[in-house]
Amino acid sequence: MRRFWTVLAVLSLAAATTACSDSGGGGGNTPGVTDTEILVGTHMPLTGPAAAGYSKIAPATKAYFDYVNANGGVHGRKISYKIMDDTYNPATTQQVVRELVLQDKVFAILNGLGTPTHTGVLDFLKTNRVPDLFVASGSRSWNQPDKYPGTFGFNVDYTVEGKILATHVKQTQAGKKVCFLGQDDDFGRDALAGIEKVLGPVAAKQSYVTSNPNVGPQLGALKQAGCQVVMLAAVPGFTALSLGTAAKIGFKPQFVVSQVGADLTTLSRQLGQSAPLTEGLISDNYLPLSTDEADPWIQLFKKVNAEHNGGAEFDNNIVYGMSVAYLFVQSLQAAGKDLTRDGLVAAVEKGGFQGPGFAPLRFSARNHSGYGGMRLSRVQGGKQAYFGTVLETDDAGGPVQPYTASPAVPPQNGIPTAP
């Protein structure tokens, strides 16, 4: 009997130790980390209403990891990236993220895509103390370090972007009736909040849900309201749908579109023969455009795309995916060889990262928001190109102002080191 209780005590101690190590990452028992591998996971809309363009992001991220792995990995470990299709459905997102964390025991969730989808897993990831890095959305929800200490954004937040786009509209479309169409979630609401901080209340506003691929009533209402400028917070499929629907009903406003729904390659593919409807579209971005052959980051990413991504059609989604991967590798470098979850979060909060972005990354213990500024773009002659200077602001009442620091250049071998 004494031997039974001794064995039971040993088993209880082992279980407690395992639970402790699984919760946050200490020593050699960090979930997802071995001497040779780092396993991370993501949820992405490989199919479904947001798949257009976005389905290319995670494969591009993986391609950059494969490039790093082929050059020795990070501190002797290779990065494995498990990509799960959530179809842009919040219920499915919860299922696949639970699988990644509880079954696959990933070290971190990286670049999970979508405002409505990722919002539903924040508490689960916090409870399980899983680093939740560089969410693929500009929701302000990711920047809550007190409530969600392990979650960090990547995109410029939608309110900051709304202020920047609205400032351009205020300067160039004075006196015109400005209206809004946005996704019926925090994506649309955050974007509208930024727009109205600069312009005041818009003349008319409409929303859409991704489960209903029909924006005829919304565009008809905006036409009836006499809108001359339509500011759009939409994923690419619904940007294309809005442009096509407007054309069908003879509605010709100036469209000003959030960066996440404005990749020209994706829109042109969605519109087909109607691709010229993108002419004049105004948007913005914070990363080099895929068509800028002279940019050293584009040269690096095209090389990686050719060698490790099957030569996929190169667009801004691929630039985005590889930029996320570059930042994650840099974060791993900064976290050091004795890799733990807490150590990774601390390394990101320390900041100092340099990458392809035009504006600064704002990571600190008090700011988890990601990039802080953007540059305006316009489609002209069938090409998307930047104009003006990089602009930055906050998501409150701060001014929109130029950001003038010189952009970083990639290291010669294309693999980052710690800041």
Short mmCIF file of C-alpha atoms in Angstrom, two decimals:
data_model
loop_
_atom_site.label_atom_id
_atom_site.label_comp_id
_atom_site.label_asym_id
_atom_site.label_seq_id
_atom_site.Cartn_x
_atom_site.Cartn_y
_atom_site.Cartn_z
CA MET A 1 0.00 0.00 0.00
CA ARG A 2 2.87 2.35 0.84
CA ARG A 3 4.41 1.61 -2.57
CA PHE A 4 1.07 2.41 -4.25
CA TRP A 5 0.88 5.84 -2.60
CA THR A 6 4.52 6.55 -3.49
CA VAL A 7 3.91 5.77 -7.16
CA LEU A 8 0.74 7.88 -7.10
CA ALA A 9 2.66 10.82 -5.64
CA VAL A 10 5.32 10.55 -8.34
CA LEU A 11 2.69 10.44 -11.09
CA SER A 12 0.88 13.45 -9.59
CA LEU A 13 4.14 15.42 -9.49
CA ALA A 14 4.89 14.51 -13.10
CA ALA A 15 1.42 15.60 -14.20
CA ALA A 16 1.76 18.89 -12.36
CA THR A 17 5.15 19.51 -13.93
CA THR A 18 3.79 18.78 -17.40
CA ALA A 19 0.83 21.08 -16.87
CA CYS A 20 3.15 23.84 -15.67
CA SER A 21 5.45 23.52 -18.66
CA ASP A 22 2.54 23.37 -21.12
CA SER A 23 1.05 26.57 -19.71
CA GLY A 24 3.83 28.93 -20.48
CA GLY A 25 7.03 27.39 -21.61
CA GLY A 26 9.89 26.67 -19.33
CA GLY A 27 13.12 24.91 -20.15
CA GLY A 28 13.12 21.97 -22.53
CA ASN A 29 9.40 21.21 -22.12
CA THR A 30 8.11 24.18 -24.10
CA PRO A 31 5.19 23.02 -26.27
CA GLY A 32 6.05 22.84 -29.95
CA VAL A 33 9.79 23.18 -29.41
CA THR A 34 12.41 20.46 -29.68
CA ASP A 35 16.14 20.62 -30.24
CA THR A 36 15.52 20.57 -33.99
CA GLU A 37 12.05 22.01 -34.62
CA ILE A 38 9.66 24.87 -33.81
CA LEU A 39 6.04 24.03 -34.62
CA VAL A 40 3.66 26.96 -35.16
CA GLY A 41 0.17 27.04 -36.60
CA THR A 42 -2.39 29.33 -38.18
CA HIS A 43 -6.01 29.55 -39.29
CA MET A 44 -6.59 30.87 -42.80
CA PRO A 45 -9.47 31.09 -45.29
CA LEU A 46 -8.07 28.71 -47.88
CA THR A 47 -11.66 28.37 -49.10
CA GLY A 48 -14.84 30.37 -48.55
CA PRO A 49 -15.85 34.03 -48.99
CA ALA A 50 -12.45 35.49 -48.05
CA ALA A 51 -10.28 33.01 -49.93
CA ALA A 52 -9.69 35.31 -52.92
CA GLY A 53 -6.13 36.52 -52.48
CA TYR A 54 -5.95 35.61 -48.81
CA SER A 55 -5.47 31.90 -49.55
CA LYS A 56 -2.00 32.81 -50.86
CA ILE A 57 -0.75 34.35 -47.61
CA ALA A 58 0.07 31.30 -45.49
CA PRO A 59 1.81 29.37 -48.31
CA ALA A 60 4.02 32.43 -48.85
CA THR A 61 4.83 32.53 -45.14
CA LYS A 62 5.72 28.84 -45.24
CA ALA A 63 7.88 29.41 -48.33
CA TYR A 64 9.96 31.98 -46.46
CA PHE A 65 10.30 29.58 -43.52
CA ASP A 66 11.48 26.89 -45.96
CA TYR A 67 14.06 29.36 -47.24
CA VAL A 68 15.28 30.01 -43.70
CA ASN A 69 15.30 26.28 -42.94
CA ALA A 70 17.41 25.63 -46.04
CA ASN A 71 19.92 28.12 -44.66
CA GLY A 72 20.26 26.58 -41.22
CA GLY A 73 17.03 27.57 -39.47
CA VAL A 74 16.92 29.67 -36.31
CA HIS A 75 19.38 28.75 -33.55
CA GLY A 76 19.71 25.32 -35.17
CA ARG A 77 15.94 24.67 -35.30
CA LYS A 78 13.76 24.45 -38.38
CA ILE A 79 10.31 26.07 -38.45
CA SER A 80 7.30 23.88 -39.25
CA TYR A 81 4.10 25.74 -40.13
CA LYS A 82 0.75 23.98 -39.92
CA ILE A 83 -1.95 25.78 -41.92
CA MET A 84 -5.59 25.06 -41.12
CA ASP A 85 -8.50 26.12 -43.33
CA ASP A 86 -11.25 27.84 -41.31
CA THR A 87 -13.25 29.02 -44.38
CA TYR A 88 -13.57 32.46 -42.68
CA ASN A 89 -16.17 30.91 -40.37
CA PRO A 90 -15.75 31.84 -36.66
CA ALA A 91 -17.11 28.49 -35.46
CA THR A 92 -14.63 26.61 -37.62
CA THR A 93 -11.83 28.89 -36.45
CA GLN A 94 -12.47 27.83 -32.87
CA GLN A 95 -12.37 24.17 -33.85
CA VAL A 96 -9.11 24.34 -35.78
CA VAL A 97 -7.33 26.54 -33.23
CA ARG A 98 -8.28 24.14 -30.43
CA GLU A 99 -6.86 21.32 -32.52
CA LEU A 100 -3.62 23.20 -33.12
CA VAL A 101 -3.17 24.00 -29.43
CA LEU A 102 -4.50 20.89 -27.68
CA GLN A 103 -3.65 18.14 -30.17
CA ASP A 104 -0.71 19.45 -32.18
CA LYS A 105 0.64 21.47 -29.22
CA VAL A 106 1.97 24.29 -31.37
CA PHE A 107 4.42 26.74 -29.85
CA ALA A 108 2.46 29.76 -31.12
CA ILE A 109 -0.36 30.85 -33.39
CA LEU A 110 0.98 33.06 -36.17
CA ASN A 111 -0.97 35.45 -38.40
CA GLY A 112 -4.43 33.98 -37.85
CA LEU A 113 -6.59 35.83 -40.36
CA GLY A 114 -9.79 37.74 -39.85
CA THR A 115 -11.51 40.08 -37.43
CA PRO A 116 -14.68 38.03 -36.79
CA THR A 117 -12.76 34.74 -36.83
CA HIS A 118 -9.81 35.56 -34.60
CA THR A 119 -11.85 37.50 -32.05
CA GLY A 120 -13.45 34.23 -30.98
CA VAL A 121 -10.16 32.56 -30.01
CA LEU A 122 -8.54 35.36 -28.01
CA ASP A 123 -9.69 34.08 -24.62
CA PHE A 124 -8.81 30.47 -25.44
CA LEU A 125 -5.27 31.41 -26.47
CA LYS A 126 -4.87 33.58 -23.39
CA THR A 127 -6.08 30.79 -21.06
CA ASN A 128 -3.59 28.37 -22.63
CA ARG A 129 -0.81 30.99 -22.62
CA VAL A 130 -0.12 30.53 -26.33
CA PRO A 131 1.69 33.43 -28.03
CA ASP A 132 -0.72 34.94 -30.55
CA LEU A 133 1.49 36.82 -32.94
CA PHE A 134 0.91 39.24 -35.79
CA VAL A 135 -2.82 38.73 -36.36
CA ALA A 136 -3.84 39.23 -39.98
CA SER A 137 -6.35 42.00 -39.34
CA GLY A 138 -6.29 45.64 -38.32
CA SER A 139 -8.77 45.34 -35.47
CA ARG A 140 -7.91 47.34 -32.38
CA SER A 141 -8.77 44.22 -30.33
CA TRP A 142 -5.22 42.91 -30.78
CA ASN A 143 -3.77 45.92 -29.00
CA GLN A 144 -4.94 45.18 -25.46
CA PRO A 145 -1.74 44.23 -23.61
CA ASP A 146 -3.40 44.29 -20.19
CA LYS A 147 -6.26 42.02 -21.25
CA TYR A 148 -4.45 39.89 -23.86
CA PRO A 149 -0.71 40.05 -23.04
CA GLY A 150 0.26 37.44 -25.62
CA THR A 151 -1.61 38.90 -28.62
CA PHE A 152 0.05 41.26 -31.12
CA GLY A 153 -1.17 42.86 -34.33
CA PHE A 154 0.69 43.32 -37.61
CA ASN A 155 -1.53 45.32 -39.96
CA VAL A 156 -1.99 49.03 -39.47
CA ASP A 157 -5.13 49.20 -37.38
CA TYR A 158 -8.30 50.08 -39.24
CA THR A 159 -8.95 53.27 -37.30
CA VAL A 160 -5.47 54.60 -38.11
CA GLU A 161 -6.00 53.64 -41.75
CA GLY A 162 -9.45 55.25 -41.75
CA LYS A 163 -7.95 58.53 -40.55
CA ILE A 164 -5.26 58.44 -43.23
CA LEU A 165 -7.67 57.69 -46.07
CA ALA A 166 -10.17 60.25 -44.78
CA THR A 167 -7.48 62.92 -44.65
CA HIS A 168 -6.80 62.34 -48.35
CA VAL A 169 -10.54 62.54 -49.10
CA LYS A 170 -10.86 65.75 -47.08
CA GLN A 171 -7.98 67.33 -49.01
CA THR A 172 -8.96 66.18 -52.51
CA GLN A 173 -12.75 65.71 -52.45
CA ALA A 174 -13.83 68.80 -50.52
CA GLY A 175 -17.56 69.51 -50.73
CA LYS A 176 -18.45 66.06 -52.09
CA LYS A 177 -20.88 63.70 -50.40
CA VAL A 178 -18.81 60.97 -48.72
CA CYS A 179 -20.43 57.64 -47.81
CA PHE A 180 -19.33 54.29 -46.37
CA LEU A 181 -19.82 50.58 -47.00
CA GLY A 182 -18.16 48.17 -44.58
CA GLN A 183 -18.13 44.65 -43.24
CA ASP A 184 -20.61 44.17 -40.40
CA ASP A 185 -18.06 43.55 -37.65
CA ASP A 186 -15.16 45.33 -35.93
CA PHE A 187 -13.39 45.64 -39.30
CA GLY A 188 -16.11 47.91 -40.64
CA ARG A 189 -16.81 49.65 -37.33
CA ASP A 190 -13.14 50.45 -36.60
CA ALA A 191 -12.61 51.77 -40.13
CA LEU A 192 -15.69 53.99 -39.91
CA ALA A 193 -14.55 55.30 -36.52
CA GLY A 194 -11.29 56.50 -38.08
CA ILE A 195 -13.02 58.04 -41.06
CA GLU A 196 -15.47 59.97 -38.91
CA LYS A 197 -12.70 61.26 -36.62
CA VAL A 198 -11.50 63.25 -39.65
CA LEU A 199 -14.65 63.89 -41.71
CA GLY A 200 -17.37 63.85 -39.10
CA PRO A 201 -20.50 61.76 -39.76
CA VAL A 202 -20.61 60.35 -43.29
CA ALA A 203 -23.60 61.20 -45.48
CA ALA A 204 -24.80 57.58 -45.64
CA LYS A 205 -23.51 54.22 -44.47
CA GLN A 206 -24.25 50.61 -45.32
CA SER A 207 -22.85 47.23 -44.21
CA TYR A 208 -22.62 43.72 -45.62
CA VAL A 209 -22.22 40.21 -44.18
CA THR A 210 -19.86 37.75 -45.82
CA SER A 211 -22.52 35.01 -45.89
CA ASN A 212 -24.60 37.02 -48.39
CA PRO A 213 -22.78 37.72 -51.69
CA ASN A 214 -25.19 40.43 -52.77
CA VAL A 215 -24.49 44.10 -52.19
CA GLY A 216 -27.11 45.35 -54.66
CA PRO A 217 -29.38 46.86 -51.99
CA GLN A 218 -26.46 48.61 -50.28
CA LEU A 219 -25.04 50.11 -53.48
CA GLY A 220 -28.53 51.08 -54.59
CA ALA A 221 -29.10 52.94 -51.33
CA LEU A 222 -25.77 54.77 -51.65
CA LYS A 223 -26.62 55.77 -55.22
CA GLN A 224 -30.03 56.99 -54.08
CA ALA A 225 -28.35 59.05 -51.35
CA GLY A 226 -26.28 60.85 -53.99
CA CYS A 227 -22.92 59.59 -52.74
CA GLN A 228 -19.95 60.89 -54.72
CA VAL A 229 -17.21 59.15 -52.72
CA VAL A 230 -17.64 55.64 -51.29
CA MET A 231 -15.15 54.56 -48.66
CA LEU A 232 -15.04 50.79 -48.55
CA ALA A 233 -13.90 48.47 -45.74
CA ALA A 234 -14.18 45.08 -47.43
CA VAL A 235 -12.31 41.87 -48.13
CA PRO A 236 -11.21 41.50 -51.78
CA GLY A 237 -14.18 39.46 -52.97
CA PHE A 238 -16.60 42.10 -51.70
CA THR A 239 -14.52 44.95 -53.11
CA ALA A 240 -14.79 43.33 -56.53
CA LEU A 241 -18.50 42.67 -55.95
CA SER A 242 -19.04 46.32 -55.03
CA LEU A 243 -17.22 47.63 -58.10
CA GLY A 244 -19.15 45.28 -60.39
CA THR A 245 -22.51 46.01 -58.79
CA ALA A 246 -21.98 49.77 -58.95
CA ALA A 247 -21.19 49.52 -62.66
CA LYS A 248 -24.35 47.48 -63.32
CA ILE A 249 -26.59 50.14 -61.76
CA GLY A 250 -24.76 53.08 -63.36
CA PHE A 251 -23.27 54.29 -60.08
CA LYS A 252 -19.85 55.91 -60.53
CA PRO A 253 -18.47 57.27 -57.24
CA GLN A 254 -14.81 57.60 -56.37
CA PHE A 255 -13.99 54.38 -54.50
CA VAL A 256 -11.51 54.63 -51.62
CA VAL A 257 -10.73 51.14 -50.33
CA SER A 258 -9.03 49.67 -47.26
CA GLN A 259 -5.69 48.05 -48.01
CA VAL A 260 -6.91 44.58 -47.05
CA GLY A 261 -9.40 44.61 -49.92
CA ALA A 262 -7.45 46.46 -52.58
CA ASP A 263 -4.78 44.16 -54.05
CA LEU A 264 -5.02 44.86 -57.77
CA THR A 265 -3.98 41.38 -58.91
CA THR A 266 -6.68 39.78 -56.77
CA LEU A 267 -9.36 42.27 -57.84
CA SER A 268 -8.49 41.91 -61.50
CA ARG A 269 -8.76 38.13 -61.26
CA GLN A 270 -12.14 38.41 -59.54
CA LEU A 271 -13.48 40.93 -62.06
CA GLY A 272 -12.16 39.21 -65.17
CA GLN A 273 -13.08 41.22 -68.26
CA SER A 274 -14.41 43.95 -65.97
CA ALA A 275 -10.96 44.57 -64.43
CA PRO A 276 -10.88 48.13 -65.88
CA LEU A 277 -13.45 49.01 -63.21
CA THR A 278 -10.51 49.27 -60.80
CA GLU A 279 -9.19 52.34 -62.67
CA GLY A 280 -8.84 55.30 -60.33
CA LEU A 281 -9.28 53.24 -57.17
CA ILE A 282 -7.57 54.86 -54.17
CA SER A 283 -6.10 52.78 -51.37
CA ASP A 284 -2.97 52.56 -49.21
CA ASN A 285 -0.39 50.10 -47.92
CA TYR A 286 2.62 49.90 -45.62
CA LEU A 287 4.66 47.31 -47.54
CA PRO A 288 6.41 47.57 -50.91
CA LEU A 289 4.14 46.78 -53.85
CA SER A 290 4.72 43.50 -55.63
CA THR A 291 5.27 45.30 -58.95
CA ASP A 292 8.22 47.38 -57.70
CA GLU A 293 11.03 45.38 -59.30
CA ALA A 294 13.69 47.80 -58.02
CA ASP A 295 12.80 47.31 -54.35
CA PRO A 296 15.31 44.99 -52.61
CA TRP A 297 12.57 43.36 -50.52
CA ILE A 298 10.59 42.52 -53.65
CA GLN A 299 13.73 41.06 -55.20
CA LEU A 300 14.27 38.87 -52.12
CA PHE A 301 10.66 37.72 -51.92
CA LYS A 302 10.48 36.94 -55.65
CA LYS A 303 13.59 34.79 -55.27
CA VAL A 304 12.03 32.92 -52.35
CA ASN A 305 8.75 32.60 -54.24
CA ALA A 306 10.48 31.03 -57.21
CA GLU A 307 12.56 28.63 -55.12
CA HIS A 308 10.10 27.61 -52.39
CA ASN A 309 6.56 28.60 -53.43
CA GLY A 310 6.31 26.93 -56.80
CA GLY A 311 6.59 30.24 -58.65
CA ALA A 312 3.07 31.26 -57.60
CA GLU A 313 1.62 34.37 -59.25
CA PHE A 314 3.42 37.12 -57.35
CA ASP A 315 1.16 39.71 -55.73
CA ASN A 316 0.79 41.79 -52.58
CA ASN A 317 -0.61 38.81 -50.66
CA ILE A 318 2.68 37.01 -51.13
CA VAL A 319 4.62 40.12 -50.09
CA TYR A 320 2.44 40.26 -46.97
CA GLY A 321 2.91 36.59 -46.09
CA MET A 322 6.67 36.75 -46.43
CA SER A 323 6.87 40.00 -44.48
CA VAL A 324 5.07 38.31 -41.58
CA ALA A 325 7.48 35.38 -41.79
CA TYR A 326 10.49 37.70 -41.79
CA LEU A 327 9.24 39.41 -38.62
CA PHE A 328 8.54 36.08 -36.92
CA VAL A 329 12.04 34.80 -37.70
CA GLN A 330 13.47 38.04 -36.33
CA SER A 331 11.39 37.55 -33.18
CA LEU A 332 12.71 34.00 -32.75
CA GLN A 333 16.26 35.27 -33.18
CA ALA A 334 15.64 37.86 -30.47
CA ALA A 335 14.08 35.29 -28.10
CA GLY A 336 17.32 33.31 -28.09
CA LYS A 337 18.28 29.66 -28.22
CA ASP A 338 16.58 28.81 -24.91
CA LEU A 339 13.19 29.33 -26.50
CA THR A 340 10.10 29.71 -24.30
CA ARG A 341 6.69 31.23 -24.86
CA ASP A 342 7.26 33.92 -22.26
CA GLY A 343 10.65 34.68 -23.77
CA LEU A 344 9.15 35.15 -27.22
CA VAL A 345 6.49 37.56 -25.94
CA ALA A 346 9.14 39.52 -24.05
CA ALA A 347 11.31 39.72 -27.19
CA VAL A 348 8.45 41.14 -29.25
CA GLU A 349 7.60 43.68 -26.55
CA LYS A 350 11.24 44.79 -26.48
CA GLY A 351 10.80 45.90 -30.10
CA GLY A 352 13.48 47.32 -32.33
CA PHE A 353 12.49 45.26 -35.38
CA GLN A 354 13.35 46.33 -38.92
CA GLY A 355 11.64 44.93 -41.99
CA PRO A 356 9.93 45.76 -45.28
CA GLY A 357 7.42 48.22 -43.82
CA PHE A 358 7.57 51.93 -44.60
CA ALA A 359 6.28 52.94 -41.17
CA PRO A 360 7.54 51.91 -37.73
CA LEU A 361 6.49 48.79 -35.87
CA ARG A 362 5.17 50.05 -32.54
CA PHE A 363 5.69 47.02 -30.34
CA SER A 364 6.35 47.66 -26.67
CA ALA A 365 5.04 46.51 -23.31
CA ARG A 366 2.23 49.06 -23.66
CA ASN A 367 1.56 48.81 -27.41
CA HIS A 368 0.85 45.60 -29.32
CA SER A 369 -0.59 47.23 -32.43
CA GLY A 370 1.99 46.54 -35.16
CA TYR A 371 2.64 48.98 -38.01
CA GLY A 372 1.69 52.61 -37.44
CA GLY A 373 1.41 54.28 -40.83
CA MET A 374 0.67 53.94 -44.53
CA ARG A 375 1.29 55.39 -47.97
CA LEU A 376 -1.50 56.15 -50.43
CA SER A 377 -1.84 54.29 -53.72
CA ARG A 378 -3.83 54.76 -56.91
CA VAL A 379 -4.72 52.49 -59.83
CA GLN A 380 -3.81 54.32 -63.02
CA GLY A 381 -3.36 52.85 -66.47
CA GLY A 382 -4.05 49.41 -65.07
CA LYS A 383 -1.22 49.64 -62.54
CA GLN A 384 -1.25 50.22 -58.80
CA ALA A 385 1.38 52.73 -57.64
CA TYR A 386 2.18 54.83 -54.61
CA PHE A 387 1.95 58.60 -54.45
CA GLY A 388 2.75 61.13 -51.73
CA THR A 389 4.63 60.46 -48.52
CA VAL A 390 4.23 57.87 -45.78
CA LEU A 391 1.70 59.08 -43.20
CA GLU A 392 1.29 58.03 -39.58
CA THR A 393 -1.17 58.76 -36.79
CA ASP A 394 -2.82 57.15 -33.77
CA ASP A 395 -6.28 55.69 -33.28
CA ALA A 396 -7.38 58.63 -31.12
CA GLY A 397 -7.32 62.35 -31.84
CA GLY A 398 -3.70 62.75 -32.94
CA PRO A 399 -2.84 64.43 -36.25
CA VAL A 400 -2.08 62.63 -39.50
CA GLN A 401 1.50 63.58 -40.32
CA PRO A 402 4.42 62.54 -42.54
CA TYR A 403 6.83 59.83 -41.44
CA THR A 404 10.22 60.50 -42.98
CA ALA A 405 12.64 57.81 -41.77
CA SER A 406 14.40 55.81 -44.48
CA PRO A 407 13.12 52.26 -45.01
CA ALA A 408 15.27 49.31 -43.99
CA VAL A 409 16.98 47.06 -46.53
CA PRO A 410 17.16 43.28 -46.18
CA PRO A 411 20.42 41.61 -45.11
CA GLN A 412 22.49 40.18 -47.91
CA ASN A 413 21.43 36.59 -47.27
CA GLY A 414 17.79 37.59 -46.69
CA ILE A 415 17.69 36.20 -43.14
CA PRO A 416 17.21 38.60 -40.22
CA THR A 417 19.19 38.74 -37.01
CA ALA A 418 17.99 39.89 -33.61
CA PRO A 419 17.47 43.64 -33.17
#
